XYZ file of C-alpha atoms in Angstrom:
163
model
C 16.621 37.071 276.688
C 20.392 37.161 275.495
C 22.837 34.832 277.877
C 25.560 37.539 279.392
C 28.450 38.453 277.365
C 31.260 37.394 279.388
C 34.097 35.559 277.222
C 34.784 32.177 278.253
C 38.011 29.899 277.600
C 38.347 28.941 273.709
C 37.544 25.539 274.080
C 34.292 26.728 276.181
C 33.528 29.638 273.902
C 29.861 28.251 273.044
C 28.482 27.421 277.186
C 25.903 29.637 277.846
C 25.228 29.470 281.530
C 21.912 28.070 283.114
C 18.693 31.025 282.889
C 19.133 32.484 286.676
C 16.872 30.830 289.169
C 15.174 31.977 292.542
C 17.874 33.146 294.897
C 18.553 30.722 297.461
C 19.537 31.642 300.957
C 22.104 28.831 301.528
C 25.978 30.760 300.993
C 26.864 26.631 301.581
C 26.532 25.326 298.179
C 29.735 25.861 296.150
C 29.644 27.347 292.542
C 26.161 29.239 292.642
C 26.036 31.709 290.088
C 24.282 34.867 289.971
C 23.332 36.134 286.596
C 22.457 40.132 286.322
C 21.499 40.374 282.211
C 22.009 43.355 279.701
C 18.594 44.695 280.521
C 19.235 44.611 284.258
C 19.616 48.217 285.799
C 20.117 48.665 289.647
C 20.538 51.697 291.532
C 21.556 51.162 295.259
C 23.537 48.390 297.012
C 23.981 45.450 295.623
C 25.208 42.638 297.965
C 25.681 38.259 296.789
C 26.766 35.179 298.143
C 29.527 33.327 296.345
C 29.324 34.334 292.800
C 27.803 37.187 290.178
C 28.017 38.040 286.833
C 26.561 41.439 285.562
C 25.617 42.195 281.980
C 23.839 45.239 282.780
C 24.150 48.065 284.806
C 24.835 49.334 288.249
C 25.274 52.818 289.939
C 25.681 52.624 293.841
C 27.872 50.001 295.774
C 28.730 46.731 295.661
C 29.370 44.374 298.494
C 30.123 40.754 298.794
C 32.571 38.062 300.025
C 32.175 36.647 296.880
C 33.603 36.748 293.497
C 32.403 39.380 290.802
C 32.834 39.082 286.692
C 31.685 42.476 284.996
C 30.525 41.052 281.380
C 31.130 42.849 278.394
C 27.802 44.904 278.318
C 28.309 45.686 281.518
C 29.025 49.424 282.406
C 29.573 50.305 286.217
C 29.405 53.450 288.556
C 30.312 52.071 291.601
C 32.499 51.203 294.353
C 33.049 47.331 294.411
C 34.474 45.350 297.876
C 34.977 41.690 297.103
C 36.975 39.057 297.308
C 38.078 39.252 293.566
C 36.582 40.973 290.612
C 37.688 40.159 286.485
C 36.009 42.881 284.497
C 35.863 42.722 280.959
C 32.979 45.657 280.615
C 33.504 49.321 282.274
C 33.963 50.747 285.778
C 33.772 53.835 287.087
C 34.343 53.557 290.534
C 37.045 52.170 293.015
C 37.971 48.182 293.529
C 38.583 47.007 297.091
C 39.657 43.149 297.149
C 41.288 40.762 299.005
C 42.376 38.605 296.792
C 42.605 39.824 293.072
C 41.580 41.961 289.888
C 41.639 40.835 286.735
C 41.444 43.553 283.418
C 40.918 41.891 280.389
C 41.657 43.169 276.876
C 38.791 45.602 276.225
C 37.974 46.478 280.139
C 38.115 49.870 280.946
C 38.457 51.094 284.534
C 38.487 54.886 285.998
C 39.204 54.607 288.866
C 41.411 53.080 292.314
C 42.582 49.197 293.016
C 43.259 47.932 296.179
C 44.279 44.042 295.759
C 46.856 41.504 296.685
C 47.266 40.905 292.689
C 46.681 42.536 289.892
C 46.348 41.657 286.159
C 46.221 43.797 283.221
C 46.202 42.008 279.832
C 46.878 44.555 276.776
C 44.408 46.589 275.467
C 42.668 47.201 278.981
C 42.613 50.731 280.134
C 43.251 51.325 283.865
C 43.293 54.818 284.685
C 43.777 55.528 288.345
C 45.838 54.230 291.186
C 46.798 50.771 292.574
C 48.081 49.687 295.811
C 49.012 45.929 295.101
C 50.986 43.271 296.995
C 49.318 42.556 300.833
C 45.538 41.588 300.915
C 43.057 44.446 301.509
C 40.640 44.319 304.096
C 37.274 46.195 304.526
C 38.148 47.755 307.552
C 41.345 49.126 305.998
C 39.798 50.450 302.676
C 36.970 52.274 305.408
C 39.687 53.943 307.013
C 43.291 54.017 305.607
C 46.052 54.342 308.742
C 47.045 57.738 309.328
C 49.784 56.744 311.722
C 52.471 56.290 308.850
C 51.966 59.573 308.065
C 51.862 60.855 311.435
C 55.118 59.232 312.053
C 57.140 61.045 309.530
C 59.750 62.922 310.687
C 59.561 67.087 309.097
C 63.408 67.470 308.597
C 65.231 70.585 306.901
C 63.952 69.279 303.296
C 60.344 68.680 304.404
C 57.541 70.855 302.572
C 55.855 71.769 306.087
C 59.285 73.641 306.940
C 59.247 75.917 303.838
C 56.459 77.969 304.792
């Protein structure tokens, strides 16, 4: 089975991570890896604990508190909420973090970003919107606040007077 195509660092460019192992139900360890291959195809929700790389595909939702790498291979129709998310493959679907996204030179994404930072190296596509600067949180992306716009005044110049 081929090891994920996710560029490393240049003077790591030939570790190929460890073959995925049973999933453990322990979120205490630190640096457990989740490994999702080329030949991988899910269709649903797909929810981790600390880390996960995907190679392959997904359609549906993904969930986690944890961070997410989208390898090279990978090609995604979903909507992601994590904690940060570096995507080098291709996303169709909106990004919800709290922390930060991460486009690398071939990524291509269609769709929103919602993240305290946000990095776009040339070549990556990004077509869509971003709100970037304070951390999102679930509860927020669920249900964006309606009170700023209720609060806005409708003076002379305001589009809901020229009717």
């Amino acid at each position: 089975m081929p090891a994920p195509r996710v560029p490393s660092a240049p003077a790591a460019a030939s570790h190929n991570p460890p073959p995925p192992a049973a999933p453990r139900k322990t979120g205490a360890s630190t640096g457990q890896r989740n490994v999702l291959l080329p030949d991988v195809e899910i269709n649903g929700k797909v929810s981790f604990q600390n880390d996960l790389i995907v190679d392959g595909k997904i359609e549906g939702e993904i969930v986690s508190d944890g961070s997410l790498t989208i390898g090279e291979n990978a090609k995604i129709k979903a909507e992601i909420h994590t904690r940060s998310v570096i995507v080098y493959g291709k996303v169709h679907g909106n990004i919800t973090v709290t922390e930060r996204v991460e486009l690398r030179k071939d990524a291509e994404l269609i769709g929103d970003v919602k993240a305290a930072v946000l990095v776009m190296e040339a070549g990556a596509v990004f077509v869509g919107s971003s709100t970037v600067g304070a951390p999102a949180s679930k509860s927020a992306a669920a249900s964006p606040p309606k009170k700023a716009a209720d609060k806005k005044p409708a003076g002379p110049g305001s589009l809901a007077a020229a009717s």
